[in-house]
Short mmCIF file of C-alpha atoms and ligand atoms in Angstrom, two decimals:
data_model
loop_
_atom_site.label_atom_id
_atom_site.label_comp_id
_atom_site.label_asym_id
_atom_site.label_seq_id
_atom_site.Cartn_x
_atom_site.Cartn_y
_atom_site.Cartn_z
CA MET P 1 0.01 0.01 -0.01
CA THR P 2 1.42 3.37 -0.97
CA GLY P 3 0.29 6.85 -0.02
CA VAL P 4 -0.38 8.13 3.48
CA HIS P 5 -1.83 6.16 6.39
CA SER P 6 -2.72 6.91 9.94
CA LEU P 7 -2.74 4.24 12.66
CA LEU P 8 -3.60 6.80 15.34
CA PRO P 9 -6.76 6.13 17.33
CA ASP P 10 -9.89 7.96 16.12
CA GLY P 11 -10.02 11.56 17.22
CA HIS P 12 -6.34 11.66 18.16
CA PRO P 13 -4.54 14.85 17.04
CA GLY P 14 -2.17 14.01 14.19
CA LEU P 15 -0.28 15.58 11.32
CA LEU P 16 -1.40 13.63 8.29
CA LEU P 17 -4.16 14.90 6.05
CA PRO P 18 -6.14 12.64 3.73
CA PRO P 19 -4.59 12.22 0.26
CA GLY P 20 -5.13 15.22 -1.99
CA GLN P 21 -5.81 17.61 0.89
CA HIS P 22 -3.53 20.52 1.61
CA GLU P 23 -3.44 22.83 4.54
CA ASP P 24 -4.50 26.42 3.78
CA LEU P 25 -4.98 29.27 6.18
CA PRO P 26 -8.77 28.89 6.73
CA ARG P 27 -8.31 25.17 7.47
CA TYR P 28 -5.49 25.83 9.90
CA LEU P 29 -7.28 28.66 11.69
CA ALA P 30 -10.38 26.48 11.99
CA ALA P 31 -8.17 23.85 13.68
CA GLY P 32 -7.12 26.42 16.31
CA GLY P 33 -3.87 27.42 14.66
CA TYR P 34 -2.03 30.68 15.26
CA ALA P 35 -3.75 31.03 18.61
CA PRO P 36 -2.50 33.91 20.81
CA LEU P 37 1.00 33.27 22.07
CA PRO P 38 1.07 31.57 25.46
CA ASP P 39 3.40 32.43 28.32
CA PRO P 40 6.63 30.63 27.50
CA GLU P 41 6.90 28.71 30.75
CA PRO P 42 3.58 26.81 30.62
CA LEU P 43 4.25 25.86 27.01
CA LEU P 44 7.75 24.66 27.94
CA ASP P 45 6.21 22.65 30.77
CA ARG P 46 3.70 21.14 28.31
CA VAL P 47 6.48 20.14 25.90
CA ALA P 48 8.58 18.73 28.76
CA GLY P 49 5.64 16.93 30.34
CA ALA P 50 4.68 15.40 27.01
CA GLY P 51 8.22 14.03 26.67
CA LEU P 52 8.64 15.36 23.13
CA ARG P 53 11.93 14.30 21.49
CA GLY P 54 13.54 15.67 18.37
CA ARG P 55 12.56 14.00 15.12
CA GLY P 56 15.64 14.75 13.06
CA GLY P 57 17.39 11.60 14.18
CA ALA P 58 19.09 12.05 17.57
CA GLY P 59 15.89 11.96 19.61
CA PHE P 60 17.14 14.58 22.09
CA PRO P 61 14.52 15.96 24.56
CA THR P 62 13.04 19.05 22.92
CA ALA P 63 12.35 20.96 26.14
CA VAL P 64 16.02 20.63 27.17
CA LYS P 65 17.08 22.15 23.85
CA LEU P 66 14.53 24.95 24.09
CA ARG P 67 15.67 25.83 27.61
CA ALA P 68 19.33 25.76 26.62
CA VAL P 69 18.76 28.26 23.81
CA ARG P 70 16.51 30.46 25.97
CA ASP P 71 19.07 30.55 28.76
CA ALA P 72 22.11 31.20 26.57
CA ALA P 73 23.46 34.75 26.32
CA GLY P 74 22.18 36.94 23.49
CA PRO P 75 19.12 37.03 21.21
CA ALA P 76 18.41 33.60 19.82
CA VAL P 77 17.74 32.26 16.32
CA VAL P 78 15.38 29.38 15.54
CA VAL P 79 15.76 27.33 12.36
CA ALA P 80 13.05 24.97 11.08
CA ASN P 81 15.17 22.22 9.58
CA GLY P 82 13.35 20.65 6.63
CA GLU P 83 16.35 19.13 4.92
CA GLU P 84 16.21 15.36 5.26
CA GLY P 85 19.40 13.83 4.04
CA GLU P 86 18.50 10.17 4.44
CA PRO P 87 17.42 9.08 0.93
CA GLY P 88 14.76 6.77 2.43
CA SER P 89 12.87 9.55 4.29
CA VAL P 90 10.15 11.82 2.92
CA LYS P 91 8.30 12.90 6.04
CA ASP P 92 9.86 16.37 6.33
CA ARG P 93 9.29 17.25 2.66
CA TRP P 94 5.72 15.98 2.96
CA LEU P 95 5.11 18.13 6.02
CA LEU P 96 6.46 21.27 4.40
CA ARG P 97 4.43 20.62 1.25
CA HIS P 98 1.16 19.74 2.98
CA ARG P 99 1.25 21.17 6.52
CA PRO P 100 3.31 24.38 6.12
CA HIS P 101 1.15 26.38 8.54
CA THR P 102 1.56 23.79 11.28
CA VAL P 103 5.33 23.94 10.88
CA LEU P 104 5.36 27.76 10.75
CA ASP P 105 3.17 27.90 13.86
CA GLY P 106 5.58 25.57 15.66
CA LEU P 107 8.41 27.86 14.55
CA ARG P 108 6.53 30.87 15.93
CA LEU P 109 5.99 29.12 19.25
CA ALA P 110 9.61 28.00 19.54
CA ALA P 111 10.70 31.57 18.82
CA ALA P 112 8.40 32.83 21.57
CA VAL P 113 9.73 30.33 24.06
CA THR P 114 13.38 31.06 23.32
CA GLY P 115 13.02 34.80 22.78
CA ALA P 116 14.34 34.48 19.21
CA ARG P 117 14.51 37.54 17.05
CA ARG P 118 15.27 35.68 13.86
CA THR P 119 13.51 32.63 12.39
CA VAL P 120 14.46 30.63 9.32
CA VAL P 121 12.99 27.78 7.30
CA TYR P 122 15.81 25.67 5.84
CA LEU P 123 15.04 23.33 2.93
CA SER P 124 16.10 21.98 -0.42
CA ASP P 125 12.85 20.76 -1.95
CA THR P 126 11.32 23.06 -4.57
CA ALA P 127 7.73 21.98 -3.99
CA ALA P 128 8.21 22.45 -0.24
CA GLU P 129 9.59 25.92 -0.81
CA ARG P 130 6.57 26.88 -2.92
CA ALA P 131 4.19 25.67 -0.22
CA VAL P 132 6.09 27.48 2.55
CA ARG P 133 6.23 30.76 0.62
CA ARG P 134 2.49 30.50 -0.14
CA ALA P 135 1.78 29.93 3.56
CA LEU P 136 4.07 32.81 4.58
CA ALA P 137 2.17 35.15 2.26
CA GLU P 138 -1.19 34.39 3.85
CA ARG P 139 -0.35 33.91 7.57
CA PRO P 140 0.05 36.63 10.24
CA ALA P 141 3.23 38.57 9.53
CA ASP P 142 4.91 38.13 12.88
CA PRO P 143 7.55 36.86 13.33
CA ARG P 144 9.46 37.47 10.13
CA VAL P 145 10.65 34.25 8.56
CA ASP P 146 13.52 33.86 6.10
CA VAL P 147 13.67 30.91 3.75
CA VAL P 148 17.14 29.50 3.09
CA ARG P 149 17.69 26.98 0.29
CA THR P 150 20.38 24.35 0.52
CA GLU P 151 21.63 21.53 -1.65
CA HIS P 152 20.20 18.05 -1.04
CA THR P 153 22.96 15.92 0.46
CA TYR P 154 23.28 13.39 3.23
CA VAL P 155 24.96 15.90 5.57
CA ALA P 156 23.19 19.17 4.64
CA GLY P 157 20.64 18.72 7.48
CA GLU P 158 23.21 18.13 10.20
CA GLU P 159 22.77 21.00 12.66
CA THR P 160 26.22 22.57 12.28
CA ALA P 161 25.90 22.27 8.47
CA VAL P 162 22.60 24.11 8.77
CA VAL P 163 24.26 26.92 10.72
CA ARG P 164 27.07 27.26 8.20
CA ARG P 165 24.68 27.37 5.26
CA VAL P 166 22.34 29.90 6.89
CA ASP P 167 25.43 32.03 7.52
CA GLY P 168 26.15 31.95 3.81
CA GLY P 169 28.74 29.15 3.80
CA PRO P 170 28.73 25.57 2.54
CA ALA P 171 26.22 23.06 4.00
CA LEU P 172 28.99 21.04 5.65
CA PRO P 173 29.24 19.93 9.27
CA ALA P 174 31.63 21.73 11.61
CA ALA P 175 33.54 20.40 14.57
CA LYS P 176 31.71 20.54 17.93
CA PRO P 177 31.89 22.24 20.41
CA PRO P 178 30.56 24.82 20.23
CA ARG P 179 27.11 23.37 19.60
CA PRO P 180 24.57 25.64 17.87
CA TYR P 181 22.69 26.28 21.11
CA GLU P 182 25.88 27.93 22.42
CA SER P 183 27.05 29.65 19.25
CA GLY P 184 25.10 29.16 16.03
CA VAL P 185 23.86 31.44 13.28
CA GLY P 186 25.87 34.68 13.39
CA GLY P 187 27.29 33.51 16.70
CA ALA P 188 23.86 33.65 18.33
CA PRO P 189 22.39 30.81 20.40
CA THR P 190 20.50 28.80 17.83
CA LEU P 191 17.79 26.17 17.99
CA VAL P 192 17.97 23.93 14.94
CA ALA P 193 14.68 22.02 15.14
CA ASN P 194 13.38 19.38 12.79
CA VAL P 195 10.12 20.40 11.11
CA GLU P 196 8.20 17.45 12.58
CA THR P 197 9.40 18.45 16.05
CA LEU P 198 8.06 21.99 15.50
CA ALA P 199 4.79 20.63 14.08
CA ARG P 200 4.29 18.56 17.24
CA ILE P 201 4.93 21.65 19.40
CA ALA P 202 2.12 23.33 17.42
CA LEU P 203 -0.14 20.30 17.93
CA LEU P 204 0.50 20.38 21.69
CA HIS P 205 -0.52 24.06 21.72
CA THR P 206 -3.60 23.78 19.48
CA HIS P 207 -4.90 20.75 21.38
CA PRO P 208 -4.51 21.80 25.04
CA ASP P 209 -6.93 19.12 26.25
CA ALA P 210 -5.27 16.25 24.41
CA ASP P 211 -2.99 13.77 26.17
CA GLY P 212 0.39 15.44 25.63
CA ALA P 213 2.37 12.22 25.82
CA ALA P 214 0.23 10.66 23.09
CA VAL P 215 0.70 13.72 20.84
CA ALA P 216 4.43 13.71 21.45
CA GLU P 217 4.79 9.99 20.91
CA GLY P 218 3.11 9.92 17.50
CA HIS P 219 5.65 9.25 14.80
CA LEU P 220 5.77 9.98 11.11
CA VAL P 221 7.52 7.07 9.46
CA THR P 222 8.58 6.50 5.87
CA LEU P 223 8.11 2.84 4.84
CA ALA P 224 9.68 1.34 1.76
CA GLY P 225 11.42 -1.74 0.48
CA SER P 226 12.54 -3.60 -2.56
CA GLY P 227 10.47 -4.33 -5.63
CA GLY P 228 10.02 -0.79 -6.84
CA ARG P 229 6.97 -0.06 -4.72
CA ALA P 230 6.39 3.60 -3.94
CA ALA P 231 6.88 4.62 -0.35
CA ALA P 232 4.18 4.86 2.26
CA LEU P 233 4.15 7.63 4.82
CA ALA P 234 2.42 6.69 8.04
CA GLU P 235 1.65 8.32 11.39
CA VAL P 236 1.73 5.68 14.09
CA PRO P 237 1.73 5.53 17.87
CA ALA P 238 5.01 4.85 19.61
CA GLY P 239 5.47 1.17 20.35
CA THR P 240 3.90 -0.03 17.07
CA HIS P 241 5.60 -3.28 16.12
CA LEU P 242 7.71 -3.19 12.99
CA LYS P 243 5.80 -6.15 11.53
CA VAL P 244 2.68 -3.99 11.51
CA LEU P 245 4.59 -1.35 9.53
CA ALA P 246 5.88 -3.92 7.06
CA ASP P 247 2.34 -5.19 6.45
CA LEU P 248 1.10 -1.64 6.06
CA CYS P 249 3.37 -0.91 3.13
CA GLY P 250 2.99 -4.25 1.36
CA HIS P 251 6.19 -5.86 2.61
CA GLY P 252 4.58 -8.48 4.82
CA ARG P 253 7.05 -11.11 3.52
CA ALA P 254 10.02 -9.08 4.74
CA GLU P 255 12.76 -10.99 6.56
CA ALA P 256 14.87 -8.06 7.69
CA VAL P 257 14.84 -4.29 7.94
CA LEU P 258 17.27 -1.38 7.58
CA LEU P 259 16.42 1.11 10.29
CA GLY P 260 16.62 4.84 10.74
CA GLY P 261 17.34 5.58 7.16
CA MET P 262 20.76 3.99 7.27
CA PHE P 263 21.68 5.17 10.73
CA GLY P 264 20.04 2.31 12.63
CA GLY P 265 21.67 -0.51 10.72
CA LEU P 266 20.31 -3.87 9.60
CA HIS P 267 18.18 -6.13 11.77
CA GLY P 268 17.45 -9.77 11.02
CA PRO P 269 15.78 -12.51 13.05
CA GLY P 270 13.49 -11.00 15.69
CA TRP P 271 13.14 -7.67 13.89
CA ALA P 272 9.37 -8.06 13.45
CA ASP P 273 8.73 -7.98 17.21
CA LEU P 274 10.75 -4.80 17.77
CA PRO P 275 8.61 -1.82 18.77
CA LEU P 276 8.97 1.63 17.28
CA ASP P 277 10.61 3.14 20.30
CA HIS P 278 13.88 5.09 20.66
CA ASP P 279 15.08 3.30 23.78
CA GLN P 280 14.08 -0.23 22.84
CA LEU P 281 15.59 0.07 19.37
CA LYS P 282 18.79 1.44 20.94
CA ALA P 283 18.83 -1.51 23.36
CA ALA P 284 18.57 -3.80 20.33
CA GLY P 285 21.69 -2.17 18.85
CA GLY P 286 19.77 -0.01 16.38
CA ALA P 287 18.37 3.48 16.19
CA LEU P 288 15.08 4.96 15.08
CA GLY P 289 16.84 7.93 13.51
CA CYS P 290 14.52 9.91 11.24
CA GLY P 291 11.93 7.11 11.18
CA ALA P 292 12.69 5.72 7.72
CA LEU P 293 12.40 1.90 7.42
CA HIS P 294 13.53 -0.12 4.40
CA PHE P 295 12.23 -3.71 4.44
CA LEU P 296 14.18 -6.58 2.89
CA GLU P 297 12.21 -9.25 1.07
CA PRO P 298 13.36 -12.91 1.04
CA GLU P 299 14.96 -12.30 -2.39
CA ASP P 300 17.07 -9.43 -1.05
CA CYS P 301 20.62 -10.05 0.08
CA PRO P 302 21.49 -8.24 3.30
CA LEU P 303 25.10 -8.10 2.19
CA ALA P 304 24.13 -6.36 -1.05
CA VAL P 305 22.08 -3.87 0.95
CA ALA P 306 25.01 -3.23 3.33
CA ALA P 307 27.45 -2.86 0.40
CA ASP P 308 25.05 -0.45 -1.29
CA ALA P 309 24.48 1.62 1.85
CA THR P 310 28.14 1.97 2.73
CA ALA P 311 29.05 2.81 -0.87
CA TYR P 312 26.39 5.48 -0.87
CA LEU P 313 27.66 6.87 2.44
CA ALA P 314 31.25 6.86 1.22
CA ALA P 315 30.16 8.79 -1.86
CA GLN P 316 28.26 11.28 0.32
CA SER P 317 31.16 11.90 2.74
CA ALA P 318 31.84 15.57 2.95
CA ARG P 319 35.50 14.62 2.86
CA GLN P 320 36.44 16.95 5.71
CA CYS P 321 37.59 14.43 8.28
CA GLY P 322 40.42 12.11 7.31
CA VAL P 323 39.04 9.31 9.42
CA CYS P 324 35.72 9.52 7.57
CA VAL P 325 37.27 9.55 4.11
CA SER P 326 39.46 6.52 4.87
CA GLY P 327 36.93 4.80 7.17
CA THR P 328 33.82 4.95 4.97
CA GLY P 329 35.99 4.15 1.96
CA ALA P 330 37.49 1.10 3.65
CA LEU P 331 34.12 -0.19 4.87
CA ALA P 332 32.59 0.23 1.42
CA ALA P 333 35.52 -1.33 -0.39
CA ALA P 334 35.56 -4.36 1.95
CA LEU P 335 31.83 -4.97 1.51
CA ARG P 336 32.07 -4.46 -2.24
CA ALA P 337 34.82 -7.09 -2.36
CA VAL P 338 32.70 -9.54 -0.34
CA ALA P 339 29.74 -8.91 -2.62
CA ALA P 340 31.93 -9.66 -5.64
CA GLY P 341 33.14 -12.92 -4.06
CA ASP P 342 36.55 -11.37 -3.93
CA ALA P 343 37.26 -10.72 -0.28
CA ALA P 344 40.46 -11.41 1.61
CA ALA P 345 40.31 -14.07 4.33
CA ASP P 346 40.50 -11.55 7.21
CA THR P 347 37.71 -9.29 5.90
CA ALA P 348 35.21 -10.16 8.61
CA ASP P 349 37.82 -9.40 11.28
CA ARG P 350 38.66 -6.07 9.74
CA LEU P 351 35.00 -5.10 9.37
CA GLY P 352 34.38 -6.02 12.98
CA ARG P 353 37.33 -3.98 14.18
CA TRP P 354 36.41 -0.91 12.12
CA SER P 355 32.74 -0.99 13.05
CA ALA P 356 33.74 -0.94 16.72
CA GLN P 357 36.47 1.70 16.44
CA LEU P 358 35.08 4.26 13.98
CA PRO P 359 31.86 5.54 15.57
CA GLY P 360 32.15 8.99 17.13
CA ARG P 361 35.34 9.91 15.30
CA GLY P 362 33.86 12.09 12.55
CA ALA P 363 32.37 15.54 12.84
CA CYS P 364 28.93 14.21 11.97
CA GLY P 365 26.96 10.95 12.04
CA LEU P 366 27.75 9.73 8.53
CA LEU P 367 30.77 7.71 9.61
CA ASP P 368 28.74 6.24 12.48
CA ALA P 369 26.01 5.21 10.06
CA ALA P 370 28.47 3.40 7.82
CA ALA P 371 30.08 1.62 10.80
CA ARG P 372 26.69 0.60 12.17
CA VAL P 373 25.58 -0.85 8.82
CA ALA P 374 28.73 -2.97 8.64
CA GLY P 375 28.60 -3.95 12.36
CA SER P 376 24.94 -4.88 12.17
CA LEU P 377 25.55 -7.08 9.16
CA LEU P 378 28.14 -9.03 11.13
CA ALA P 379 25.96 -9.17 14.24
CA HIS P 380 22.64 -10.16 12.71
CA PHE P 381 23.75 -12.06 9.58
CA PRO P 382 26.92 -13.82 10.79
CA GLY P 383 27.08 -16.31 7.91
CA GLN P 384 26.90 -13.80 5.10
CA ILE P 385 30.60 -13.15 4.62
CA ASP P 386 31.45 -16.86 4.37
CA ALA P 387 28.43 -17.51 2.17
CA HIS P 388 29.75 -15.00 -0.38
CA GLN P 389 33.26 -16.31 -0.37
CA ASP P 390 34.48 -17.06 -3.93
CA ALA P 391 31.19 -16.61 -5.80
CA GLY P 392 29.13 -13.74 -4.37
CA CYS P 393 25.42 -14.10 -5.09
CA ALA P 394 22.93 -13.18 -7.78
CA ALA P 395 21.40 -10.31 -5.75
CA CYS P 396 24.81 -8.79 -5.27
CA ARG P 397 25.57 -9.04 -8.96
CA ARG P 398 22.30 -7.19 -9.74
CA ALA P 399 23.06 -4.37 -7.28
CA ARG P 400 24.27 -0.94 -8.33
CA PRO P 401 26.27 0.01 -5.26
CA GLY P 402 26.75 3.59 -4.40
CA ASP P 403 24.04 5.49 -6.23
CA GLY P 404 21.43 5.25 -3.44
CA HIS P 405 18.89 4.13 -6.04
CA ARG P 406 17.71 1.21 -3.86
CA PHE P 407 16.83 3.55 -0.97
CA ALA P 408 15.38 6.53 -2.78
CA VAL P 409 11.66 7.14 -2.33
CA ARG P 410 9.22 9.63 -3.80
CA VAL P 411 7.13 11.94 -1.67
CA PRO P 412 3.57 10.48 -1.70
S1 LIG E 1 32.30 12.63 9.33
FE1 LIG E 1 32.43 12.50 7.11
S2 LIG E 1 30.61 13.40 6.34
FE2 LIG E 1 30.77 14.01 8.50
S3 LIG E 1 31.85 15.98 8.45
FE3 LIG E 1 33.44 14.43 8.65
S4 LIG E 1 34.04 13.97 6.52
FE4 LIG E 1 32.12 15.05 6.45
#
């Protein structure tokens, strides 16, 4: 099943609109949008009490970030980050195209809470930009919002890359510290917030009587897999089992999943019982990341998927950190050799060593993603390297490693 789907209980506040419907100002006002600004503290308490976590990938508590920016010295900046670098994710582009007022209202509320004087929408998608500019033209004028275009790359949405691009530089990550909440756009304390995070702040405000935890725990997920099926975008309650999500998008035969875009790695036996939950996926050695799931059918080869993902990540490296250039390149080359039936006898040992040693050594998460893909292949599919020795397999021979084609999805 393609398109958009909601698994939220009836009457529960959510972000998805039925197919073909777009959010305009009358619709958003009728839903309680752009309500008078609240006092910052009660709204902060509502966000904290709801347990809202960032939806860009890291899952950091949103209230903690809001407070850090509010309490830092100097007038703040808030950036609505709509640039989703994971090729398997469409939720942020969908939100900007179809719920621009909800995102802009969340941006307005975050600015009020942090005392920001400057707000920015950061994006690369042309259709999203059109929708945002249309919404800006019809909504209340305050606060002023700038739209900053970026290129669409894996790293362009990383928070320090966002800051550099908004400041007129390249969309490339910078070393941390300082983090943007300390010194971001123009040196000001800056909140870089994913657009779904902002939209959920708006939902919490426009539905004051709703159960905050349930609003905050709703997730937009992008579901895709092999076989050329278009992606499904779904809004689901936290804790939904991954098997339910596979069935929802027509991949009920799936035997494995690549989680988090690429950031959460591959998961094999037992994957179907995993719940969509930051902490439980982390405990299982994965990560929810941006909520993109790519299901592997029985015909798919996990090694081909891992080789493809690491080759893509190596090609997307911003080539700023020596360890990333050599590390992603080495991981990709080793997996490519295994896929070709051409690997040296110690390849599994080297992959295991690298996947343990490389995470955390680059300026952004790209290197971590590549290491996790390789490490998860070894952990969850231990026989794959030996099985490919000498001959490879048909699925690997069909693969086109490195172009990201396998993972790319269209916005429904
Ligand atoms: S880790 Fe890689 S992608 Fe990230 S900043 Fe360094 S070189 Fe660029």
